[in-house]
Tab-separated table of C-alpha atoms and ligand atoms in Angstrom:
chain	number	residue	atom	x	y	z
A	203	MET	CA	0.000	0.000	0.000
A	204	SER	CA	2.825	2.455	0.810
A	205	ASN	CA	4.058	2.938	-2.797
A	206	GLN	CA	4.739	6.636	-2.163
A	207	GLY	CA	5.777	6.506	1.495
A	208	THR	CA	9.363	7.160	2.497
A	209	PRO	CA	11.664	4.562	4.080
A	210	ALA	CA	11.569	6.703	7.245
A	211	ASP	CA	7.800	6.116	7.667
A	212	ASP	CA	6.793	3.915	10.600
A	213	ALA	CA	3.368	3.204	9.084
A	214	ASP	CA	0.978	4.320	6.345
A	215	VAL	CA	-1.324	5.830	8.962
A	216	ILE	CA	-0.786	6.905	12.565
A	217	ILE	CA	-3.903	7.159	14.722
A	218	VAL	CA	-3.569	9.043	17.994
A	219	GLY	CA	-5.993	7.687	20.611
A	220	ALA	CA	-7.546	4.218	20.872
A	221	GLY	CA	-11.059	5.209	22.009
A	222	PRO	CA	-14.056	4.216	19.850
A	223	SER	CA	-13.138	6.543	16.956
A	224	GLY	CA	-9.457	5.590	16.826
A	225	ALA	CA	-10.013	1.848	17.262
A	226	THR	CA	-12.753	1.772	14.606
A	227	THR	CA	-10.681	3.761	12.102
A	228	ALA	CA	-7.753	1.400	12.773
A	229	TYR	CA	-9.937	-1.691	12.394
A	230	TYR	CA	-11.320	-0.744	8.988
A	231	LEU	CA	-7.971	0.489	7.679
A	232	ALA	CA	-6.219	-2.703	8.774
A	233	GLN	CA	-8.964	-4.719	7.086
A	234	ALA	CA	-8.260	-2.801	3.881
A	235	GLY	CA	-4.609	-3.862	4.100
A	236	VAL	CA	-3.286	-0.501	5.324
A	237	ASN	CA	-0.318	-0.494	7.701
A	238	VAL	CA	-1.715	1.227	10.845
A	239	LEU	CA	-0.038	2.364	14.042
A	240	LEU	CA	-2.477	3.111	16.897
A	241	LEU	CA	-0.908	5.140	19.722
A	242	GLU	CA	-2.696	5.238	23.104
A	243	LYS	CA	-1.485	7.107	26.168
A	244	ALA	CA	-3.250	4.802	28.658
A	245	ARG	CA	-2.984	1.038	29.170
A	246	PHE	CA	-6.146	-1.049	28.752
A	247	PRO	CA	-8.354	-1.557	30.630
A	248	ARG	CA	-8.689	2.187	31.263
A	249	GLU	CA	-11.515	4.362	32.537
A	250	LYS	CA	-13.437	6.841	30.390
A	251	VAL	CA	-16.045	9.140	31.912
A	252	CYS	CA	-19.272	8.138	30.155
A	253	GLY	CA	-22.896	7.077	30.650
A	254	ASP	CA	-22.015	3.667	29.156
A	255	GLY	CA	-25.323	3.636	27.240
A	256	LEU	CA	-25.564	2.425	23.645
A	257	THR	CA	-28.518	2.976	21.317
A	258	PRO	CA	-29.311	0.649	18.387
A	259	ARG	CA	-27.159	2.969	16.256
A	260	ALA	CA	-24.086	2.007	18.281
A	261	VAL	CA	-25.154	-1.662	18.287
A	262	LYS	CA	-25.201	-1.577	14.490
A	263	ALA	CA	-21.671	-0.160	14.436
A	264	LEU	CA	-20.513	-2.935	16.793
A	265	ILE	CA	-22.121	-5.656	14.682
A	266	SER	CA	-20.458	-4.222	11.558
A	267	MET	CA	-17.117	-4.733	13.317
A	268	GLY	CA	-17.930	-8.362	14.072
A	269	VAL	CA	-18.393	-7.810	17.824
A	270	ASP	CA	-20.492	-10.462	19.585
A	271	THR	CA	-23.112	-8.344	21.445
A	272	SER	CA	-24.779	-11.235	23.303
A	273	PRO	CA	-25.291	-11.242	27.102
A	274	ASP	CA	-22.868	-14.206	27.265
A	275	ALA	CA	-20.179	-11.917	25.889
A	276	GLY	CA	-20.802	-9.401	28.701
A	277	TRP	CA	-23.398	-7.024	27.210
A	278	LEU	CA	-26.618	-5.940	28.941
A	279	PRO	CA	-29.389	-5.429	26.361
A	280	ASN	CA	-32.177	-2.863	26.678
A	281	LYS	CA	-35.538	-2.452	24.941
A	282	GLY	CA	-35.771	1.306	24.731
A	283	LEU	CA	-35.865	4.576	26.576
A	284	ARG	CA	-37.864	5.411	29.711
A	285	VAL	CA	-38.527	9.134	29.753
A	286	ILE	CA	-39.359	10.872	33.037
A	287	GLY	CA	-40.611	14.440	32.989
A	288	ALA	CA	-43.473	16.741	33.982
A	289	GLY	CA	-44.390	14.256	36.717
A	290	MET	CA	-44.923	11.440	34.199
A	291	ARG	CA	-43.001	8.431	32.951
A	292	LEU	CA	-43.194	6.886	29.511
A	293	GLU	CA	-41.512	3.713	28.232
A	294	LEU	CA	-40.684	4.002	24.542
A	295	ASP	CA	-39.360	0.921	22.777
A	296	TRP	CA	-36.607	1.422	20.221
A	297	PRO	CA	-38.269	1.810	16.809
A	298	ASP	CA	-38.817	-1.259	14.652
A	299	LEU	CA	-36.648	-0.519	11.589
A	300	ASP	CA	-34.903	-2.249	8.678
A	301	ALA	CA	-31.846	-0.031	9.094
A	302	PHE	CA	-31.114	-0.645	12.807
A	303	PRO	CA	-31.403	-3.530	15.278
A	304	GLY	CA	-34.247	-3.326	17.806
A	305	TYR	CA	-32.120	-3.271	20.954
A	306	GLY	CA	-29.607	-1.093	22.746
A	307	LEU	CA	-26.840	-2.140	25.149
A	308	VAL	CA	-24.943	-1.112	28.240
A	309	ARG	CA	-21.285	-1.905	28.851
A	310	PRO	CA	-18.752	-0.121	31.079
A	311	ARG	CA	-16.244	1.861	29.043
A	312	THR	CA	-13.424	0.178	30.965
A	313	ASP	CA	-13.943	-2.939	28.885
A	314	PHE	CA	-15.953	-1.524	25.960
A	315	ASP	CA	-12.964	0.399	24.622
A	316	GLU	CA	-10.660	-2.551	25.097
A	317	VAL	CA	-13.023	-4.800	23.092
A	318	LEU	CA	-12.769	-2.372	20.155
A	319	ALA	CA	-9.003	-1.897	20.464
A	320	ARG	CA	-8.505	-5.696	20.448
A	321	ARG	CA	-10.713	-5.969	17.329
A	322	ALA	CA	-8.411	-3.451	15.626
A	323	GLN	CA	-5.338	-5.443	16.709
A	324	ALA	CA	-6.873	-8.713	15.513
A	325	ALA	CA	-7.493	-7.089	12.115
A	326	GLY	CA	-3.766	-6.256	11.902
A	327	ALA	CA	-3.364	-2.772	13.432
A	328	LYS	CA	-0.312	-2.265	15.623
A	329	LEU	CA	-1.391	-0.895	19.027
A	330	LEU	CA	1.174	0.767	21.288
A	331	GLU	CA	-0.145	1.543	24.793
A	332	GLU	CA	1.334	4.040	27.263
A	333	VAL	CA	2.600	6.181	24.397
A	334	SER	CA	1.572	9.777	24.940
A	335	VAL	CA	1.657	11.925	21.816
A	336	THR	CA	3.142	15.335	22.603
A	337	GLY	CA	2.862	17.180	19.284
A	338	PRO	CA	2.926	17.106	15.495
A	339	VAL	CA	5.992	16.638	13.274
A	340	LEU	CA	5.698	19.038	10.329
A	341	ASP	CA	7.310	19.226	6.892
A	342	ASP	CA	8.653	22.473	5.406
A	343	ALA	CA	5.180	23.385	4.138
A	344	GLY	CA	3.672	23.026	7.629
A	345	GLN	CA	1.829	19.789	6.782
A	346	ILE	CA	1.750	17.067	9.430
A	347	VAL	CA	3.989	14.076	8.576
A	348	GLY	CA	4.208	12.403	11.978
A	349	VAL	CA	4.024	12.882	15.741
A	350	SER	CA	6.394	13.275	18.635
A	351	ALA	CA	5.638	11.133	21.675
A	352	ARG	CA	6.740	10.221	25.168
A	353	GLU	CA	7.198	6.539	25.874
A	354	ASP	CA	8.755	5.129	29.042
A	355	GLY	CA	10.080	8.610	29.850
A	356	THR	CA	11.888	8.936	26.512
A	357	ALA	CA	11.042	11.138	23.564
A	358	LYS	CA	10.208	9.391	20.286
A	359	THR	CA	9.122	10.328	16.789
A	360	TYR	CA	6.748	8.403	14.564
A	361	ARG	CA	6.173	9.208	10.894
A	362	ALA	CA	3.409	8.274	8.480
A	363	ARG	CA	1.705	9.419	5.293
A	364	VAL	CA	-1.509	10.233	7.121
A	365	VAL	CA	-2.054	11.226	10.766
A	366	VAL	CA	-5.437	10.960	12.514
A	367	ALA	CA	-6.346	12.833	15.710
A	368	ALA	CA	-8.735	10.540	17.597
A	369	ASP	CA	-7.565	11.879	20.945
A	370	GLY	CA	-10.927	12.937	22.316
A	371	ASN	CA	-12.625	16.166	23.312
A	372	SER	CA	-9.489	18.155	24.240
A	373	SER	CA	-7.552	16.897	21.185
A	374	ARG	CA	-4.153	18.258	22.094
A	375	LEU	CA	-2.947	17.316	18.630
A	376	ALA	CA	-5.638	19.355	16.847
A	377	VAL	CA	-4.952	22.309	19.166
A	378	ALA	CA	-1.203	22.056	18.487
A	379	MET	CA	-2.020	22.296	14.758
A	380	GLY	CA	-4.059	25.461	15.404
A	381	LEU	CA	-7.551	23.940	15.421
A	382	ARG	CA	-9.609	25.043	18.410
A	383	LYS	CA	-13.227	24.323	19.331
A	384	ARG	CA	-15.826	26.581	17.739
A	385	ASP	CA	-17.655	28.927	20.091
A	386	ASP	CA	-20.728	28.935	17.867
A	387	ARG	CA	-21.319	25.187	18.241
A	388	PRO	CA	-22.942	23.291	21.128
A	389	LEU	CA	-20.988	21.836	24.011
A	390	GLY	CA	-22.248	19.855	26.996
A	391	VAL	CA	-20.647	19.178	30.344
A	392	ALA	CA	-21.726	16.125	32.328
A	393	VAL	CA	-20.801	14.268	35.507
A	394	ARG	CA	-21.424	10.676	36.399
A	395	THR	CA	-20.761	8.060	39.034
A	396	TYR	CA	-21.904	4.560	40.038
A	397	TYR	CA	-24.102	3.340	42.924
A	398	THR	CA	-24.912	-0.169	44.084
A	399	SER	CA	-28.616	-0.435	43.358
A	400	PRO	CA	-31.415	-2.995	43.031
A	401	ARG	CA	-32.184	-1.237	39.728
A	402	HIS	CA	-28.959	-2.488	38.152
A	403	GLU	CA	-30.717	-4.821	35.695
A	404	ASP	CA	-33.077	-2.210	34.232
A	405	ASP	CA	-34.015	-3.139	30.670
A	406	TYR	CA	-34.684	0.484	29.654
A	407	LEU	CA	-32.225	3.379	29.528
A	408	GLU	CA	-33.750	6.042	31.762
A	409	SER	CA	-33.694	9.722	30.857
A	410	TRP	CA	-34.858	12.544	33.156
A	411	LEU	CA	-36.070	15.682	31.361
A	412	ASP	CA	-36.424	17.747	34.542
A	413	LEU	CA	-34.476	17.559	37.787
A	414	TRP	CA	-36.054	18.637	41.081
A	415	ASP	CA	-34.714	19.543	44.492
A	416	GLY	CA	-37.989	19.516	46.440
A	417	ASP	CA	-40.143	22.029	44.564
A	418	LYS	CA	-37.140	23.815	43.043
A	419	LEU	CA	-36.402	23.027	39.387
A	420	LEU	CA	-32.677	22.444	38.835
A	421	PRO	CA	-30.908	23.084	35.528
A	422	GLY	CA	-29.896	20.147	33.330
A	423	TYR	CA	-30.948	16.638	32.316
A	424	GLY	CA	-30.211	13.352	34.015
A	425	TRP	CA	-29.844	9.650	33.288
A	426	ILE	CA	-29.901	6.377	35.199
A	427	PHE	CA	-28.557	3.350	33.339
A	428	GLY	CA	-28.517	-0.082	35.007
A	429	MET	CA	-25.120	-1.708	34.462
A	430	GLY	CA	-26.169	-5.314	35.148
A	431	ASP	CA	-23.241	-5.734	37.560
A	432	GLY	CA	-24.955	-4.602	40.789
A	433	THR	CA	-24.576	-0.886	40.003
A	434	SER	CA	-26.327	1.959	38.166
A	435	ASN	CA	-24.496	4.616	36.174
A	436	VAL	CA	-26.115	7.890	37.292
A	437	GLY	CA	-25.286	11.265	35.825
A	438	LEU	CA	-26.474	14.645	34.651
A	439	GLY	CA	-25.407	17.261	32.167
A	440	LEU	CA	-25.911	20.827	31.025
A	441	LEU	CA	-25.634	22.476	27.615
A	442	ASN	CA	-23.756	25.686	26.914
A	443	THR	CA	-27.047	27.287	25.838
A	444	SER	CA	-28.247	27.033	29.461
A	445	LYS	CA	-27.841	30.120	31.680
A	446	ALA	CA	-26.441	27.931	34.478
A	447	PHE	CA	-23.631	26.590	32.241
A	448	GLY	CA	-20.226	27.589	33.557
A	449	ASN	CA	-21.430	28.657	37.017
A	450	THR	CA	-22.773	25.395	38.384
A	451	ASP	CA	-21.369	23.028	40.996
A	452	TYR	CA	-22.159	19.780	39.163
A	453	ARG	CA	-21.405	17.496	42.097
A	454	ASP	CA	-23.740	19.475	44.331
A	455	LEU	CA	-26.400	19.411	41.605
A	456	LEU	CA	-26.132	15.609	41.441
A	457	ARG	CA	-26.384	15.323	45.227
A	458	ARG	CA	-29.485	17.559	45.343
A	459	TRP	CA	-31.212	15.707	42.508
A	460	LEU	CA	-30.516	12.280	44.000
A	461	ALA	CA	-31.681	13.359	47.486
A	462	GLY	CA	-35.231	13.286	46.126
A	463	MET	CA	-35.012	9.683	44.832
A	464	PRO	CA	-36.823	6.794	46.563
A	465	GLU	CA	-34.519	5.427	49.270
A	466	GLU	CA	-34.877	1.830	48.093
A	467	TRP	CA	-33.144	2.711	44.791
A	468	GLY	CA	-29.977	3.124	46.823
A	469	TYR	CA	-28.528	6.303	45.264
A	470	THR	CA	-26.885	7.412	48.504
A	471	GLU	CA	-23.324	8.331	49.491
A	472	GLU	CA	-22.790	4.962	51.262
A	473	ASN	CA	-23.627	3.102	48.042
A	474	ARG	CA	-21.447	5.202	45.739
A	475	THR	CA	-18.699	2.950	44.337
A	476	GLU	CA	-16.685	5.493	42.294
A	477	PRO	CA	-15.771	9.179	42.509
A	478	VAL	CA	-18.061	11.644	40.718
A	479	ARG	CA	-16.209	12.500	37.510
A	480	GLY	CA	-17.035	14.954	34.756
A	481	ALA	CA	-16.069	15.705	31.169
A	482	ALA	CA	-17.212	17.678	28.145
A	483	LEU	CA	-19.362	16.538	25.222
A	484	PRO	CA	-18.399	18.391	22.022
A	485	MET	CA	-21.460	18.455	19.750
A	486	GLY	CA	-22.675	19.142	16.225
A	487	PHE	CA	-19.220	19.477	14.521
A	488	ASN	CA	-17.771	21.782	17.111
A	489	ARG	CA	-14.257	21.525	15.693
A	490	THR	CA	-13.853	22.162	11.956
A	491	PRO	CA	-12.494	21.538	9.396
A	492	ALA	CA	-12.013	17.808	9.959
A	493	HIS	CA	-9.056	17.872	7.546
A	494	TYR	CA	-6.489	20.536	8.276
A	495	ARG	CA	-2.832	20.753	7.159
A	496	GLY	CA	-2.907	17.009	6.507
A	497	LEU	CA	-4.391	16.128	9.917
A	498	MET	CA	-7.650	14.137	9.938
A	499	LEU	CA	-10.019	14.480	12.916
A	500	ALA	CA	-12.269	11.700	14.212
A	501	GLY	CA	-14.964	11.354	16.910
A	502	ASP	CA	-14.887	13.818	19.825
A	503	ALA	CA	-11.794	15.505	18.368
A	504	ALA	CA	-14.087	16.579	15.507
A	505	GLY	CA	-16.924	17.430	17.934
A	506	MET	CA	-19.209	14.688	16.670
A	507	VAL	CA	-21.524	14.088	19.649
A	508	ASN	CA	-25.238	14.156	18.717
A	509	PRO	CA	-26.611	17.508	20.024
A	510	PHE	CA	-30.089	15.996	20.478
A	511	ASN	CA	-29.189	13.295	23.013
A	512	GLY	CA	-25.497	13.474	23.973
A	513	GLU	CA	-24.671	10.167	22.300
A	514	GLY	CA	-21.103	10.076	21.020
A	515	ILE	CA	-19.952	6.485	20.692
A	516	ALA	CA	-22.031	5.583	17.624
A	517	TYR	CA	-20.865	8.733	15.812
A	518	ALA	CA	-17.231	8.167	16.785
A	519	MET	CA	-17.454	4.667	15.296
A	520	GLU	CA	-19.381	5.635	12.157
A	521	CYS	CA	-16.999	8.486	11.536
A	522	GLY	CA	-14.096	6.022	11.905
A	523	GLU	CA	-15.599	3.905	9.143
A	524	ILE	CA	-16.130	6.897	6.834
A	525	LEU	CA	-12.602	8.162	7.503
A	526	SER	CA	-11.022	4.756	6.890
A	527	ARG	CA	-12.667	4.613	3.464
A	528	VAL	CA	-11.405	8.081	2.549
A	529	ILE	CA	-7.857	7.255	3.696
A	530	ALA	CA	-7.740	3.861	1.951
A	531	HIS	CA	-8.741	5.531	-1.332
A	532	ALA	CA	-6.315	8.413	-0.800
A	533	LEU	CA	-3.380	6.067	-0.189
A	534	ALA	CA	-4.103	4.184	-3.390
A	535	ARG	CA	-3.418	7.334	-5.450
A	536	PRO	CA	0.014	7.425	-7.129
A	537	THR	CA	1.231	10.858	-5.990
A	538	ARG	CA	1.203	12.776	-2.734
A	539	ALA	CA	-0.735	15.614	-4.351
A	540	GLU	CA	-3.472	13.208	-5.394
A	541	THR	CA	-3.542	11.616	-1.956
A	542	GLU	CA	-4.085	15.072	-0.464
A	543	ARG	CA	-6.840	15.771	-2.961
A	544	VAL	CA	-8.801	12.699	-1.826
A	545	LEU	CA	-8.194	13.482	1.864
A	546	ARG	CA	-9.599	16.974	1.308
A	547	GLY	CA	-12.964	15.342	0.495
A	548	TYR	CA	-13.349	14.063	4.077
A	549	PRO	CA	-15.136	17.098	5.617
A	550	GLN	CA	-17.694	16.930	2.793
A	551	ALA	CA	-18.189	13.185	3.417
A	552	LEU	CA	-18.965	14.000	7.068
A	553	ARG	CA	-21.319	16.800	6.040
A	554	ASP	CA	-23.111	14.442	3.641
A	555	ALA	CA	-23.609	11.956	6.487
A	556	TYR	CA	-24.549	14.314	9.347
A	557	GLY	CA	-24.669	17.949	8.173
A	558	GLY	CA	-28.449	18.379	7.989
A	559	TYR	CA	-29.094	16.392	11.153
A	560	TYR	CA	-26.507	18.266	13.220
A	561	ALA	CA	-27.814	21.580	11.900
A	562	LEU	CA	-31.264	20.636	13.243
A	563	GLY	CA	-29.617	19.505	16.475
A	564	ARG	CA	-27.919	22.870	16.894
A	565	LEU	CA	-31.307	24.556	16.528
A	566	PHE	CA	-32.791	22.165	19.090
A	567	VAL	CA	-30.020	22.996	21.574
A	568	GLN	CA	-30.829	26.713	21.200
A	569	LEU	CA	-34.507	26.055	21.907
A	570	ILE	CA	-34.069	23.822	24.954
A	571	GLY	CA	-31.636	26.356	26.429
A	572	ARG	CA	-34.837	28.287	27.267
A	573	PRO	CA	-36.288	26.532	30.356
A	574	GLU	CA	-39.845	27.861	29.884
A	575	LEU	CA	-39.947	26.430	26.345
A	576	MET	CA	-38.501	23.109	27.484
A	577	ARG	CA	-41.067	22.864	30.314
A	578	TYR	CA	-43.896	23.606	27.911
A	579	ALA	CA	-42.664	20.994	25.399
A	580	THR	CA	-42.201	18.351	28.122
A	581	ARG	CA	-45.710	18.939	29.528
A	582	LYS	CA	-47.324	18.762	26.097
A	583	GLY	CA	-45.190	15.895	24.790
A	584	MET	CA	-45.422	13.513	27.737
A	585	ASN	CA	-49.216	13.313	27.269
A	586	ARG	CA	-48.863	12.221	23.669
A	587	PRO	CA	-47.108	8.855	23.252
A	588	ALA	CA	-47.257	9.022	19.430
A	589	LEU	CA	-45.493	12.388	19.483
A	590	MET	CA	-42.907	11.017	21.924
A	591	ARG	CA	-42.263	8.018	19.651
A	592	PHE	CA	-41.564	10.472	16.841
A	593	ALA	CA	-39.324	12.492	19.196
A	594	LEU	CA	-37.379	9.324	20.093
A	595	LYS	CA	-36.738	8.595	16.411
A	596	LEU	CA	-35.567	12.153	15.831
A	597	LEU	CA	-33.520	12.542	19.011
A	598	ALA	CA	-31.792	9.158	18.736
A	599	ASN	CA	-31.356	9.500	14.953
A	600	LEU	CA	-33.115	6.188	14.403
A	601	SER	CA	-35.186	6.421	11.245
A	602	GLU	CA	-35.114	4.631	7.892
A	603	PRO	CA	-32.689	6.510	5.627
A	604	ARG	CA	-34.912	5.661	2.634
A	605	GLY	CA	-38.664	5.023	2.542
A	606	GLY	CA	-40.071	3.942	5.901
A	607	ASP	CA	-43.262	5.296	7.443
A	608	ALA	CA	-44.574	8.873	7.555
A	609	SER	CA	-42.404	9.803	10.565
A	610	ASP	CA	-39.246	8.517	8.805
A	611	ARG	CA	-40.098	10.587	5.742
A	612	VAL	CA	-40.735	13.721	7.831
A	613	ILE	CA	-37.334	13.295	9.536
A	614	SER	CA	-35.609	12.763	6.160
A	615	ALA	CA	-37.250	15.912	4.795
A	616	MET	CA	-36.323	17.944	7.885
A	617	THR	CA	-32.655	16.939	7.708
A	618	ARG	CA	-32.569	17.544	3.944
A	619	LEU	CA	-34.075	21.012	4.286
A	620	ALA	CA	-32.061	22.141	7.318
A	621	PRO	CA	-29.452	24.805	6.519
A	622	ASN	CA	-26.078	23.089	6.443
A	623	PRO	CA	-23.298	25.678	6.846
A	624	ARG	CA	-19.602	24.807	7.052
B	996	FAD	C1	-20.309	12.234	31.273
B	996	FAD	C2	-20.413	11.717	29.855
B	996	FAD	C3	-21.387	10.766	29.561
B	996	FAD	C4	-21.484	10.252	28.263
B	996	FAD	N1	-22.403	9.263	28.023
B	996	FAD	C5	-22.459	8.701	26.800
B	996	FAD	C6	-23.331	7.585	26.576
B	996	FAD	O1	-24.013	7.089	27.482
B	996	FAD	N2	-23.368	7.060	25.312
B	996	FAD	C7	-22.620	7.565	24.287
B	996	FAD	O2	-22.719	7.062	23.160
B	996	FAD	N3	-21.749	8.593	24.491
B	996	FAD	C8	-21.646	9.169	25.714
B	996	FAD	N4	-20.741	10.170	25.947
B	996	FAD	C9	-19.859	10.623	24.820
B	996	FAD	C10	-18.733	9.621	24.561
B	996	FAD	O3	-18.079	9.322	25.764
B	996	FAD	C11	-17.718	10.172	23.533
B	996	FAD	O4	-18.424	10.768	22.468
B	996	FAD	C12	-16.797	9.075	22.975
B	996	FAD	O5	-15.987	8.535	23.995
B	996	FAD	C13	-15.894	9.626	21.851
B	996	FAD	O6	-14.958	8.659	21.454
B	996	FAD	P1	-13.523	9.090	20.881
B	996	FAD	O7	-12.834	7.828	20.490
B	996	FAD	O8	-13.662	10.140	19.856
B	996	FAD	O9	-12.783	9.777	22.122
B	996	FAD	P2	-12.376	9.158	23.538
B	996	FAD	O10	-13.299	8.096	23.927
B	996	FAD	O11	-12.192	10.320	24.439
B	996	FAD	O12	-10.961	8.482	23.273
B	996	FAD	C14	-9.789	9.252	23.111
B	996	FAD	C15	-8.584	8.360	23.390
B	996	FAD	O13	-7.398	9.090	23.085
B	996	FAD	C16	-6.425	8.856	24.095
B	996	FAD	N5	-5.534	10.003	24.093
B	996	FAD	C17	-5.825	11.284	24.433
B	996	FAD	N6	-4.739	12.077	24.297
B	996	FAD	C18	-3.738	11.282	23.857
B	996	FAD	C19	-2.372	11.505	23.555
B	996	FAD	N7	-1.833	12.734	23.677
B	996	FAD	N8	-1.624	10.482	23.139
B	996	FAD	C20	-2.171	9.240	23.010
B	996	FAD	N9	-3.458	8.954	23.298
B	996	FAD	C21	-4.231	9.960	23.720
B	996	FAD	C22	-7.267	8.725	25.369
B	996	FAD	O14	-6.561	8.049	26.391
B	996	FAD	C23	-8.465	7.935	24.858
B	996	FAD	O15	-8.249	6.554	24.909
B	996	FAD	C24	-20.609	10.710	27.228
B	996	FAD	C25	-19.624	11.672	27.537
B	996	FAD	C26	-19.536	12.168	28.837
B	996	FAD	C27	-18.471	13.175	29.145
């Protein structure tokens, strides 16, 4: 494959970060016969702050990678989403579709990410753990041709024809190349922890649309996902369109929300098994362009979390598949200039896949930043199961891409018509 690489290259492609986006990109590239080096600063198994919830969209991405998603292989299936809001609760099954399986999953990120990284290795990618990338290596024209790294306390350099930043929300590599987050795009911040709870085998993912401390409405949205291992993953988040964003004590917010929960659920300090940890959710393409001075961005580094529901794993994996296709085609071109030309098509490929949908999502985030509007919508919506089923399809991005029923066609039309700026 490396007919135009130099003898100094360590691989055709270097991928920085072995989370879902990096591991998936590595898997598909290795399958296409590309020589891939996957550099990860941690050693597996490693923690990642997350809700650990997977919709059918993520399940589909796992199945495409040949992952066995059965309970015997350690996965806890779920039937849908339980929505709690305006004093009501509604159980909505995942939609019955040709395009997606009818179940979601839960799996702690400690082993989820390792499962994907091992799939990439089995496909032929070379994974180096405990290698922390410290910056880009540039050619005379300022294009990235490799990375510098720290390994066992020593400085190292790795070179390749293509470099991918799959290093998560903060993406030090993208920042070092001059690519910062966009202020005009949505960003969430969320905290989560685990409690021993009798609710640990819940077969619905539970989403709270309003959080109460007695009769005081708190800002943000919450979730409770049974982990199937004796614990629940409990967390809450805020969007940067909310007034409270940036001046909220998230841990205190969590404590106040949980104080109102039935005692028998067990969400108390004594039952907490992990520290409360937080992280950001970069949404709706909040770092662009996804190809810049030769660097390709994937997953959270490209700000690919769904603004409607905070789901990021499915998009990190899908984006990895799209990116791997672009890179495989680019590397097959005979000259470096032609390779670059194909790589330049990547941002458009992402826009084709998600541009309209994320544009709608950005609008949605603006609207729900207004609490009175959100309260009105929750009160009206929770009384209308058919409307909520439509909302689930839209918010979880689970509709038939072609054909389908009336609601699928409405969603297709909405995403087609949404303004889709760069
Ligand atoms: C509180 C919270 C709850 C969430 N809940 C959900 C949920 O329930 N479902 C869902 O789908 N999504 C959820 N998300 C979003 C999801 O976690 C991310 O979208 C997803 O992890 C993105 O994957 P990624 O591979 O792009 O990045 P990451 O998962 O962040 O992986 C980046 C990898 O790069 C490595 N790395 C970083 N810097 C370097 C470096 N310098 N050198 C080498 N390696 C490096 C890291 O160690 C890490 O392994 C949640 C996020 C938060 C913060």
